[in-house]
Short mmCIF file of C-alpha atoms in Angstrom, two decimals:
data_model
loop_
_atom_site.label_atom_id
_atom_site.label_comp_id
_atom_site.label_asym_id
_atom_site.label_seq_id
_atom_site.Cartn_x
_atom_site.Cartn_y
_atom_site.Cartn_z
CA UNK K 1 33.57 -7.53 -31.29
CA UNK K 2 33.26 -11.30 -32.36
CA UNK K 3 35.08 -12.44 -29.07
CA UNK K 4 32.54 -10.35 -26.92
CA UNK K 5 29.69 -11.91 -28.66
CA UNK K 6 30.95 -15.39 -28.42
CA UNK K 7 31.76 -14.90 -24.65
CA UNK K 8 28.31 -13.47 -24.16
CA UNK K 9 26.73 -16.49 -26.02
CA UNK K 10 28.79 -18.87 -23.98
CA UNK K 11 27.81 -17.27 -20.67
CA UNK K 12 23.97 -17.19 -21.65
CA UNK K 13 23.89 -20.76 -22.77
CA UNK K 14 25.94 -21.79 -19.72
CA UNK K 15 23.36 -20.02 -17.39
CA UNK K 16 20.48 -21.75 -19.27
CA UNK K 17 22.29 -24.96 -19.29
CA UNK K 18 22.92 -24.73 -15.53
CA UNK K 19 19.22 -24.22 -14.79
CA UNK K 20 18.37 -27.03 -17.18
CA UNK K 21 20.62 -29.42 -15.41
CA UNK K 22 19.25 -28.28 -12.13
CA UNK K 23 15.78 -28.91 -13.20
CA UNK K 24 16.80 -32.25 -14.78
CA UNK K 25 18.40 -33.33 -11.52
CA UNK K 26 15.17 -32.49 -9.85
CA UNK K 27 13.07 -34.27 -12.35
CA UNK K 28 12.24 -37.23 -10.13
CA UNK K 29 11.50 -35.08 -7.21
CA UNK K 30 10.36 -31.93 -8.88
CA UNK K 31 6.80 -32.15 -7.43
CA UNK K 32 7.81 -33.91 -4.14
CA UNK K 33 7.47 -30.94 -1.93
CA UNK K 34 7.34 -32.00 1.63
CA UNK K 35 6.70 -30.11 5.08
CA UNK K 36 8.09 -30.90 8.46
CA UNK K 37 5.17 -30.37 10.68
CA UNK K 38 5.17 -29.14 14.37
CA UNK K 39 2.10 -28.75 16.48
CA UNK K 40 2.88 -26.18 18.98
CA UNK K 41 -0.54 -25.85 20.65
CA UNK K 42 -3.77 -27.85 20.44
CA UNK K 43 -4.55 -31.02 18.75
CA UNK K 44 -4.29 -31.88 14.92
CA UNK K 45 -8.02 -32.49 14.68
CA UNK K 46 -8.65 -28.90 15.30
CA UNK K 47 -7.26 -28.36 11.86
CA UNK K 48 -9.30 -30.91 9.97
CA UNK K 49 -10.55 -29.28 6.83
CA UNK K 50 -7.97 -26.71 6.55
CA UNK K 51 -5.94 -26.48 3.21
CA UNK K 52 -3.25 -23.98 2.46
CA UNK K 53 -2.23 -23.16 -1.10
CA UNK K 54 1.37 -21.56 -1.49
CA UNK K 55 3.12 -20.48 -4.68
CA UNK K 56 6.84 -20.35 -4.81
CA UNK K 57 9.54 -19.80 -7.59
CA UNK K 58 13.28 -20.13 -8.21
CA UNK K 59 15.16 -17.46 -10.41
CA UNK K 60 11.96 -16.95 -12.51
CA UNK K 61 12.44 -20.40 -14.12
CA UNK K 62 11.15 -22.87 -11.70
CA UNK K 63 7.66 -22.52 -10.11
CA UNK K 64 5.74 -24.77 -7.50
CA UNK K 65 2.06 -24.46 -6.78
CA UNK K 66 1.60 -26.66 -3.61
CA UNK K 67 -1.46 -27.60 -1.57
CA UNK K 68 -1.10 -28.72 2.06
CA UNK K 69 -4.09 -30.33 3.74
CA UNK K 70 -3.80 -30.07 7.40
CA UNK K 71 -5.41 -32.28 10.18
CA UNK K 72 -5.21 -35.71 11.45
CA UNK K 73 -4.12 -36.95 8.14
CA UNK K 74 -2.14 -34.30 6.45
CA UNK K 75 -1.29 -34.56 2.66
CA UNK K 76 0.66 -32.58 0.10
CA UNK K 77 0.36 -32.24 -3.63
CA UNK K 78 2.38 -29.93 -6.05
CA UNK K 79 2.09 -28.62 -9.66
CA UNK K 80 5.58 -28.01 -10.93
CA UNK K 81 6.51 -25.93 -13.95
CA UNK K 82 9.68 -25.11 -15.64
CA UNK K 83 10.55 -22.30 -18.16
CA UNK K 84 13.61 -22.07 -20.49
CA UNK K 85 13.46 -18.29 -20.42
CA UNK K 86 12.64 -16.05 -17.33
CA UNK K 87 8.83 -16.06 -16.62
CA UNK K 88 7.48 -13.20 -14.48
CA UNK K 89 3.86 -13.49 -12.88
CA UNK K 90 1.41 -10.89 -13.42
CA UNK K 91 2.32 -7.80 -11.45
CA UNK K 92 -0.63 -6.64 -9.14
CA UNK K 93 -1.39 -2.92 -9.38
CA UNK K 94 -2.86 -0.92 -6.65
CA UNK K 95 -5.77 0.74 -8.30
CA UNK K 96 -7.33 3.94 -6.99
CA UNK K 97 -6.53 7.69 -6.40
CA UNK K 98 -3.47 9.22 -4.75
CA UNK K 99 -3.34 12.79 -3.61
CA UNK K 100 -0.55 14.69 -2.08
CA UNK K 101 1.00 18.21 -1.72
CA UNK K 102 3.56 18.73 -4.39
CA UNK K 103 6.00 21.52 -3.81
CA UNK K 104 9.30 20.03 -5.13
CA UNK K 105 10.81 22.17 -7.92
CA UNK K 106 12.44 20.78 -11.04
CA UNK K 107 11.92 23.91 -13.22
CA UNK K 108 14.38 26.56 -11.40
CA UNK K 109 16.66 28.19 -13.80
CA UNK K 110 19.02 30.64 -12.53
CA UNK K 111 19.08 32.33 -15.87
CA UNK K 112 15.49 33.09 -15.80
CA UNK K 113 14.26 36.38 -14.17
CA UNK K 114 12.35 36.41 -11.00
CA UNK K 115 9.32 37.60 -12.68
CA UNK K 116 9.27 34.63 -14.77
CA UNK K 117 9.19 32.29 -11.73
CA UNK K 118 6.30 30.96 -9.67
CA UNK K 119 5.77 29.27 -6.30
CA UNK K 120 8.80 28.03 -4.44
CA UNK K 121 11.06 28.79 -7.46
CA UNK K 122 10.93 32.35 -6.41
CA UNK K 123 12.19 31.45 -2.89
CA UNK K 124 14.90 29.26 -4.62
CA UNK K 125 15.92 32.32 -6.81
CA UNK K 126 16.13 34.47 -3.79
CA UNK K 127 18.24 31.99 -1.85
CA UNK K 128 20.49 31.45 -5.07
CA UNK K 129 21.24 35.20 -5.24
CA UNK K 130 21.50 35.70 -1.41
CA UNK K 131 25.14 35.64 -0.06
CA UNK K 132 24.14 36.74 3.37
CA UNK K 133 26.65 34.81 5.80
CA UNK K 134 23.82 33.97 8.12
CA UNK K 135 22.34 31.68 5.58
CA UNK K 136 25.63 29.64 5.17
CA UNK K 137 25.99 26.08 6.91
CA UNK K 138 29.08 24.01 6.59
CA UNK K 139 30.48 25.85 3.51
CA UNK K 140 34.00 24.99 2.18
CA UNK K 141 36.37 26.66 -0.29
CA UNK K 142 34.83 24.50 -3.18
CA UNK K 143 31.29 24.16 -1.90
CA UNK K 144 28.73 26.61 -0.61
CA UNK K 145 25.86 25.51 1.53
CA UNK K 146 22.98 27.59 2.58
CA UNK K 147 19.44 27.03 3.96
CA UNK K 148 16.46 29.20 4.53
CA UNK K 149 12.94 28.56 6.04
CA UNK K 150 10.01 29.99 4.11
CA UNK K 151 6.39 30.23 4.68
CA UNK K 152 4.28 28.60 2.01
CA UNK K 153 1.53 31.30 2.41
CA UNK K 154 4.05 33.88 1.08
CA UNK K 155 4.42 32.01 -2.36
CA UNK K 156 1.01 29.99 -2.90
CA UNK K 157 -2.66 31.14 -2.39
CA UNK K 158 -3.67 27.33 -2.46
CA UNK K 159 -1.77 24.12 -1.95
CA UNK K 160 -0.22 22.84 -5.06
CA UNK K 161 -1.60 19.30 -5.39
CA UNK K 162 -0.51 16.11 -7.08
CA UNK K 163 -3.45 13.77 -8.07
CA UNK K 164 -2.89 10.35 -9.77
CA UNK K 165 -5.57 7.95 -10.85
CA UNK K 166 -4.77 4.20 -11.60
CA UNK K 167 -7.09 1.75 -13.03
CA UNK K 168 -6.70 -1.55 -15.01
CA UNK K 169 -6.62 0.22 -18.31
CA UNK K 170 -6.38 3.76 -17.37
CA UNK K 171 -3.65 5.84 -15.73
CA UNK K 172 -3.29 9.63 -15.35
CA UNK K 173 -1.93 12.26 -13.15
CA UNK K 174 -2.10 16.01 -12.72
CA UNK K 175 0.58 18.04 -10.97
CA UNK K 176 -0.59 21.84 -9.88
CA UNK K 177 2.99 22.85 -9.03
CA UNK K 178 4.48 22.08 -12.44
CA UNK K 179 1.29 22.70 -14.48
CA UNK K 180 1.71 19.01 -15.72
CA UNK K 181 -0.63 16.26 -16.69
CA UNK K 182 0.36 13.02 -17.90
CA UNK K 183 -1.86 11.35 -20.37
CA UNK K 184 -2.12 14.30 -22.80
CA UNK K 185 -3.06 11.79 -25.78
CA UNK K 186 -6.63 11.39 -23.94
CA UNK K 187 -9.19 13.93 -25.27
CA UNK K 188 -9.91 16.57 -22.57
CA UNK K 189 -7.00 15.95 -20.28
CA UNK K 190 -5.95 19.68 -20.15
CA UNK K 191 -9.62 20.61 -19.40
CA UNK K 192 -9.54 18.00 -16.73
CA UNK K 193 -6.48 19.60 -15.14
CA UNK K 194 -8.15 22.96 -14.93
CA UNK K 195 -11.17 21.56 -13.49
CA UNK K 196 -9.48 19.60 -10.76
CA UNK K 197 -7.16 22.77 -10.01
CA UNK K 198 -10.22 24.85 -9.54
CA UNK K 199 -12.24 22.28 -7.71
CA UNK K 200 -9.66 21.57 -4.93
CA UNK K 201 -8.72 24.99 -3.77
CA UNK K 202 -7.45 24.47 -0.32
CA UNK K 203 -5.70 27.76 1.30
CA UNK K 204 -2.42 27.39 2.87
CA UNK K 205 -2.52 26.64 6.61
CA UNK K 206 -1.16 29.36 8.66
CA UNK K 207 2.27 28.61 9.91
CA UNK K 208 2.91 25.86 7.23
CA UNK K 209 6.71 26.27 6.37
CA UNK K 210 9.36 24.59 4.35
CA UNK K 211 13.14 24.56 4.62
CA UNK K 212 15.04 25.10 1.34
CA UNK K 213 18.60 23.61 1.34
CA UNK K 214 20.96 24.73 -1.35
CA UNK K 215 24.44 23.54 -2.43
CA UNK K 216 26.36 25.53 -4.95
CA UNK K 217 29.53 23.79 -6.34
CA UNK K 218 31.41 26.00 -8.79
CA UNK K 219 28.87 26.61 -11.64
CA UNK K 220 26.37 23.78 -10.66
CA UNK K 221 23.82 23.85 -7.90
CA UNK K 222 21.25 21.37 -6.13
CA UNK K 223 18.31 22.09 -3.98
CA UNK K 224 16.47 20.10 -1.45
CA UNK K 225 12.88 21.11 -0.01
CA UNK K 226 12.08 19.63 3.37
CA UNK K 227 9.74 20.17 6.28
CA UNK K 228 10.95 22.95 8.66
CA UNK K 229 12.29 22.03 12.00
CA UNK K 230 10.77 25.47 13.43
CA UNK K 231 7.27 24.11 13.52
CA UNK K 232 5.46 20.72 13.54
CA UNK K 233 4.97 19.77 9.89
CA UNK K 234 1.70 19.26 8.15
CA UNK K 235 1.11 16.20 6.14
CA UNK K 236 -1.50 15.25 3.56
CA UNK K 237 -2.92 11.85 3.43
CA UNK K 238 -5.15 10.34 1.02
CA UNK K 239 -7.48 7.28 0.90
CA UNK K 240 -9.37 5.67 -2.04
CA UNK K 241 -11.49 2.57 -2.93
CA UNK K 242 -12.67 1.34 -6.25
CA UNK K 243 -16.04 -0.18 -7.25
CA UNK K 244 -16.99 -1.55 -10.60
CA UNK K 245 -18.22 1.89 -11.84
CA UNK K 246 -16.55 4.67 -9.67
CA UNK K 247 -13.52 5.69 -7.74
CA UNK K 248 -14.06 7.03 -4.21
CA UNK K 249 -11.47 8.98 -2.29
CA UNK K 250 -10.79 11.47 0.55
CA UNK K 251 -7.95 13.20 2.17
CA UNK K 252 -6.90 14.46 5.44
CA UNK K 253 -4.39 16.99 6.82
CA UNK K 254 -2.54 15.99 10.01
CA UNK K 255 -0.06 17.47 12.39
CA UNK K 256 2.10 15.08 14.45
CA UNK K 257 -0.69 12.52 14.01
CA UNK K 258 -3.44 14.86 15.06
CA UNK K 259 -5.84 16.22 12.55
CA UNK K 260 -5.07 19.71 11.43
CA UNK K 261 -7.59 22.67 11.00
CA UNK K 262 -7.71 23.27 7.16
CA UNK K 263 -10.14 25.35 5.12
CA UNK K 264 -12.48 23.37 2.74
CA UNK K 265 -14.96 26.08 2.25
CA UNK K 266 -14.03 26.61 -1.29
CA UNK K 267 -14.47 22.95 -2.38
CA UNK K 268 -17.89 22.61 -4.07
CA UNK K 269 -20.01 20.52 -1.95
CA UNK K 270 -17.70 20.64 0.94
CA UNK K 271 -15.54 18.07 2.55
CA UNK K 272 -16.04 14.41 2.61
CA UNK K 273 -15.89 11.29 0.44
CA UNK K 274 -15.55 12.18 -3.10
CA UNK K 275 -16.78 10.16 -6.32
CA UNK K 276 -15.40 10.13 -9.89
CA UNK K 277 -17.46 7.74 -12.17
CA UNK K 278 -15.94 5.60 -14.76
CA UNK K 279 -17.10 3.02 -17.37
CA UNK K 280 -15.40 0.22 -18.85
CA UNK K 281 -16.23 -0.22 -22.56
CA UNK K 282 -16.41 -3.64 -24.47
CA UNK K 283 -12.99 -4.39 -26.19
CA UNK K 284 -13.13 -4.09 -29.92
CA UNK K 285 -11.39 -6.58 -32.26
CA UNK K 286 -8.53 -4.43 -32.61
CA UNK K 287 -8.01 -3.95 -28.85
CA UNK K 288 -5.89 -5.97 -26.61
CA UNK K 289 -7.59 -4.62 -23.49
CA UNK K 290 -10.95 -2.76 -23.14
CA UNK K 291 -11.00 0.94 -22.81
CA UNK K 292 -11.75 2.61 -19.52
CA UNK K 293 -13.29 6.21 -19.65
CA UNK K 294 -12.98 8.28 -16.42
CA UNK K 295 -15.39 11.29 -16.14
CA UNK K 296 -13.18 13.87 -14.21
CA UNK K 297 -15.85 16.61 -14.54
CA UNK K 298 -18.51 14.37 -12.85
CA UNK K 299 -16.59 14.49 -9.64
CA UNK K 300 -18.73 15.27 -6.78
CA UNK K 301 -18.83 14.98 -2.84
CA UNK K 302 -21.18 12.13 -1.90
CA UNK K 303 -20.64 11.53 1.82
CA UNK K 304 -19.95 14.44 4.10
CA UNK K 305 -17.44 14.13 6.93
CA UNK K 306 -16.12 16.13 9.73
CA UNK K 307 -12.56 17.47 9.32
CA UNK K 308 -11.81 16.46 12.82
CA UNK K 309 -12.09 12.65 12.33
CA UNK K 310 -8.89 10.60 12.32
CA UNK K 311 -9.10 8.00 9.35
CA UNK K 312 -7.54 4.52 9.69
CA UNK K 313 -8.78 2.61 6.80
CA UNK K 314 -10.95 2.93 3.62
CA UNK K 315 -11.95 0.19 1.44
CA UNK K 316 -14.98 -1.80 -0.03
CA UNK K 317 -16.63 -5.01 0.78
CA UNK K 318 -15.82 -8.14 -1.27
CA UNK K 319 -18.61 -7.48 -3.64
CA UNK K 320 -17.89 -3.91 -3.89
CA UNK K 321 -21.39 -2.84 -3.09
CA UNK K 322 -20.48 -1.01 0.27
CA UNK K 323 -17.73 1.39 1.33
CA UNK K 324 -15.98 0.77 4.67
CA UNK K 325 -14.59 3.65 6.52
CA UNK K 326 -12.73 3.15 9.89
CA UNK K 327 -11.92 6.21 11.83
CA UNK K 328 -12.13 7.97 15.37
CA UNK K 329 -14.41 10.84 15.83
CA UNK K 330 -13.73 13.62 18.01
CA UNK K 331 -17.30 13.54 19.46
CA UNK K 332 -17.26 9.94 20.50
CA UNK K 333 -15.13 8.63 23.57
CA UNK K 334 -11.37 8.74 22.88
CA UNK K 335 -11.31 4.91 23.41
CA UNK K 336 -13.82 4.04 20.70
CA UNK K 337 -12.98 3.23 16.97
CA UNK K 338 -15.86 3.48 14.48
CA UNK K 339 -16.45 1.40 11.34
CA UNK K 340 -19.07 3.00 8.88
CA UNK K 341 -20.66 0.59 6.40
CA UNK K 342 -21.79 2.82 3.55
CA UNK K 343 -23.98 1.86 0.62
CA UNK K 344 -22.06 2.50 -2.58
CA UNK K 345 -25.23 3.41 -4.49
CA UNK K 346 -27.36 5.61 -2.01
CA UNK K 347 -24.46 6.79 0.07
CA UNK K 348 -26.49 6.08 3.20
CA UNK K 349 -24.89 4.81 6.44
CA UNK K 350 -26.32 1.25 6.67
CA UNK K 351 -24.57 0.66 10.10
CA UNK K 352 -21.78 1.85 12.48
CA UNK K 353 -19.70 -0.90 14.24
CA UNK K 354 -18.02 0.52 17.56
CA UNK K 355 -14.76 -1.16 18.52
CA UNK K 356 -14.52 -0.18 22.18
CA UNK K 357 -11.00 0.15 23.79
CA UNK K 358 -9.79 -2.77 26.14
CA UNK K 359 -8.94 -1.98 29.74
CA UNK K 360 -5.45 -3.11 30.56
CA UNK K 361 -4.22 -4.41 34.01
CA UNK K 362 -2.56 -0.96 34.69
CA UNK K 363 -5.87 0.69 34.31
CA UNK K 364 -5.16 2.26 30.88
CA UNK K 365 -7.21 1.63 27.77
CA UNK K 366 -5.87 -0.07 24.63
CA UNK K 367 -7.47 1.98 21.90
CA UNK K 368 -8.34 -0.28 18.78
CA UNK K 369 -6.33 1.30 15.94
CA UNK K 370 -6.79 -1.06 12.92
CA UNK K 371 -3.46 -1.36 11.22
CA UNK K 372 -5.04 -3.78 8.64
CA UNK K 373 -8.43 -4.71 7.56
CA UNK K 374 -9.02 -8.23 6.01
CA UNK K 375 -12.28 -8.28 4.03
CA UNK K 376 -13.74 -11.46 2.73
CA UNK K 377 -17.02 -12.51 1.29
CA UNK K 378 -18.69 -13.54 4.53
CA UNK K 379 -16.58 -11.75 7.25
CA UNK K 380 -13.96 -9.29 7.97
CA UNK K 381 -11.18 -9.09 10.66
CA UNK K 382 -9.52 -5.82 11.76
CA UNK K 383 -5.93 -6.21 13.15
CA UNK K 384 -5.69 -3.60 15.68
CA UNK K 385 -2.91 -1.96 17.80
CA UNK K 386 -0.31 -4.78 17.32
CA UNK K 387 -2.08 -7.45 19.57
CA UNK K 388 -5.75 -7.43 18.96
CA UNK K 389 -8.06 -9.04 16.21
CA UNK K 390 -11.73 -7.86 15.88
CA UNK K 391 -13.61 -10.49 13.89
CA UNK K 392 -17.01 -9.64 12.39
CA UNK K 393 -19.27 -11.92 10.40
CA UNK K 394 -21.71 -10.87 7.59
CA UNK K 395 -25.33 -11.69 8.49
CA UNK K 396 -28.21 -12.63 6.26
CA UNK K 397 -29.37 -9.14 6.13
CA UNK K 398 -26.20 -7.81 4.59
CA UNK K 399 -25.03 -6.15 7.99
CA UNK K 400 -22.01 -7.29 10.01
CA UNK K 401 -22.05 -8.53 13.50
CA UNK K 402 -19.12 -7.99 15.93
CA UNK K 403 -18.33 -11.47 17.09
CA UNK K 404 -15.39 -10.89 19.36
CA UNK K 405 -12.19 -8.95 19.99
CA UNK K 406 -9.14 -11.21 21.15
CA UNK K 407 -5.70 -10.67 22.03
CA UNK K 408 -3.87 -12.81 19.72
CA UNK K 409 -0.68 -12.70 21.72
CA UNK K 410 -2.09 -13.66 25.09
CA UNK K 411 -0.56 -17.11 24.53
CA UNK K 412 2.85 -16.40 23.82
CA UNK K 413 3.22 -19.47 21.44
CA UNK K 414 1.87 -17.40 18.86
CA UNK K 415 4.27 -14.40 18.19
CA UNK K 416 3.45 -13.35 14.63
CA UNK K 417 2.09 -9.93 13.62
CA UNK K 418 -0.86 -9.69 11.25
CA UNK K 419 0.26 -6.59 9.26
CA UNK K 420 0.27 -5.80 5.74
CA UNK K 421 3.99 -6.20 5.11
CA UNK K 422 3.62 -9.95 4.56
CA UNK K 423 1.09 -12.31 3.24
CA UNK K 424 -1.65 -13.10 5.53
CA UNK K 425 -4.87 -14.82 4.67
CA UNK K 426 -7.83 -16.12 6.74
CA UNK K 427 -11.02 -18.23 6.66
CA UNK K 428 -13.82 -18.74 9.18
CA UNK K 429 -15.85 -21.70 10.27
CA UNK K 430 -18.28 -22.31 13.16
CA UNK K 431 -17.28 -18.93 14.68
CA UNK K 432 -13.56 -19.77 14.71
CA UNK K 433 -10.94 -18.01 12.54
CA UNK K 434 -8.15 -19.68 10.82
CA UNK K 435 -5.06 -17.76 9.84
CA UNK K 436 -1.97 -18.50 7.82
CA UNK K 437 1.08 -16.59 6.68
CA UNK K 438 4.65 -17.23 5.70
CA UNK K 439 7.24 -18.17 8.32
CA UNK K 440 10.39 -15.95 8.74
CA UNK K 441 13.68 -17.15 8.26
CA UNK K 442 16.90 -15.52 9.68
CA UNK K 443 20.21 -14.86 7.97
CA UNK K 444 23.08 -14.60 10.43
CA UNK K 445 20.86 -13.07 13.12
CA UNK K 446 20.81 -9.85 11.20
CA UNK K 447 17.59 -9.76 9.34
CA UNK K 448 14.94 -11.93 8.16
CA UNK K 449 12.59 -12.73 5.14
CA UNK K 450 9.88 -14.71 4.26
CA UNK K 451 10.36 -18.46 3.94
CA UNK K 452 8.59 -21.20 1.72
CA UNK K 453 7.11 -22.54 5.04
CA UNK K 454 3.97 -21.25 6.86
CA UNK K 455 2.04 -21.34 10.06
CA UNK K 456 -1.62 -22.14 10.82
CA UNK K 457 -3.21 -20.45 13.74
CA UNK K 458 -6.88 -21.09 14.87
CA UNK K 459 -8.61 -18.69 17.28
CA UNK K 460 -12.20 -18.47 18.82
CA UNK K 461 -13.82 -16.11 21.08
CA UNK K 462 -11.39 -17.10 24.00
CA UNK K 463 -8.14 -16.84 22.07
CA UNK K 464 -5.89 -19.27 20.48
CA UNK K 465 -6.99 -22.87 20.27
CA UNK K 466 -4.55 -24.34 17.64
CA UNK K 467 -1.09 -23.59 16.35
CA UNK K 468 1.25 -25.44 14.09
CA UNK K 469 4.46 -24.52 11.86
CA UNK K 470 5.18 -26.13 8.59
CA UNK K 471 8.78 -26.05 7.24
CA UNK K 472 9.17 -26.60 3.43
CA UNK K 473 11.66 -28.66 1.94
CA UNK K 474 12.21 -26.07 -0.77
CA UNK K 475 14.00 -24.03 2.02
CA UNK K 476 16.63 -26.73 2.50
CA UNK K 477 18.24 -27.26 -0.83
CA UNK K 478 21.41 -25.95 -2.42
CA UNK K 479 20.90 -23.95 -5.51
CA UNK K 480 23.09 -23.02 -8.41
CA UNK K 481 22.99 -19.34 -8.16
CA UNK K 482 25.07 -17.83 -5.42
CA UNK K 483 23.04 -16.42 -2.46
CA UNK K 484 19.84 -17.42 -4.35
CA UNK K 485 16.98 -19.30 -2.82
CA UNK K 486 13.48 -20.45 -3.54
CA UNK K 487 11.12 -17.74 -2.71
CA UNK K 488 7.52 -17.39 -2.18
CA UNK K 489 5.62 -15.29 -4.77
CA UNK K 490 4.47 -11.94 -3.51
CA UNK K 491 1.05 -10.26 -3.58
CA UNK K 492 2.41 -8.07 -6.46
CA UNK K 493 3.41 -11.10 -8.44
CA UNK K 494 0.20 -13.28 -8.18
CA UNK K 495 -3.47 -12.69 -7.39
CA UNK K 496 -3.39 -15.40 -4.64
CA UNK K 497 0.10 -16.37 -3.72
CA UNK K 498 -1.13 -17.73 -0.48
CA UNK K 499 -4.72 -19.03 0.32
CA UNK K 500 -6.46 -20.86 3.15
CA UNK K 501 -9.82 -22.71 2.82
CA UNK K 502 -11.62 -24.23 5.85
CA UNK K 503 -14.21 -26.80 4.56
#
């Protein structure tokens, strides 16, 4: 025991010492981060006034916050920090409401009688006790596999839902299928569960089926519930946005990407955008964080919608005074995408921005499908259909003006995608938009990840006017941990791991 403890201590001290030696060896150059710049399109003067902030770390011990000022006289400054023990940046939580159909079973017990079971547990019971040869698939002497397709309508009157709420100081979820709710220490949680279950009564869509796969091995068994291959599956999607005093959310059912016909007649107030108010109470002396009270029973439908719309994005403006709903409506031309700007207090539609499709050389129309929506204090930009950027500036009257839609890949020198997977940030000046994101680096031509370097791209109404790439010296070093590299902080580790400002 003593030997193990001594060995563990030696290894621990050795690891810390290794990092300490590493950081000491960097002492003179610790904040001397440099970039190798390459302007691939345009002139350096076009990037005057642009600065990029990037945060990077190594092994949770070494951290660099670097500012790069672009233009005709580029400069670099770095703030460096070293921690003896692993240091983790704040984890960014995605606040809002998530809803889904929940039919997975964790409560089936073959010892129970059929009368004691509910929902798909009954179907699992029947399959468990059914030895019909027609159900068997790929069975062996030691393992018995069988599968059966069932209609949900035979086991549920209404969809069993999962609903989860996440705020800075509040978290709860409710599961219809298992009669579960998470935060049972909070007063009224069980009543909230009953209220929500009765509120969202959505009858099972005709023909919605599932496939139950069961494997029996000696005295043990396992089950897997999947979408049936006999019919196109139905999927439930949910969208939410959070303001300072309310959660807003909506849901859709779709089938192979197309909106499905589902019955919402039993939902009080009908179908649309729903609102749940909450309040944040001042923290008391004994509290580390202020308490947030969510008034579930004050739930209401505040903005009616047609079930036939196809939703792309749902969020708020930077000041959280307005909701932004991006969708396609069956009653508008197929090539048009609409953006409704909704007042978060009165729930009136302040304006509707129409993104018309772009005619291609072959005569077809490229529909503007916003993959991501980047919202800032005085502008927003929708990255659409893989190639297009729709830029909208905020006017003095609080409404948006569609400035232009450009093909960002018309000039092949820029070949990055502006999606949510990486870190992409923007700023505008004089009707031009500057974009920066992390560069990619490859490993043996197999895959890539984000490097400590970045690019700067500037567009105007006619397309790309400037593009440069900047490789960081932090990507070129040798590091003590095998296969470990300096890495940029992610959105989940820092509020602003990457930023761009155009003065």
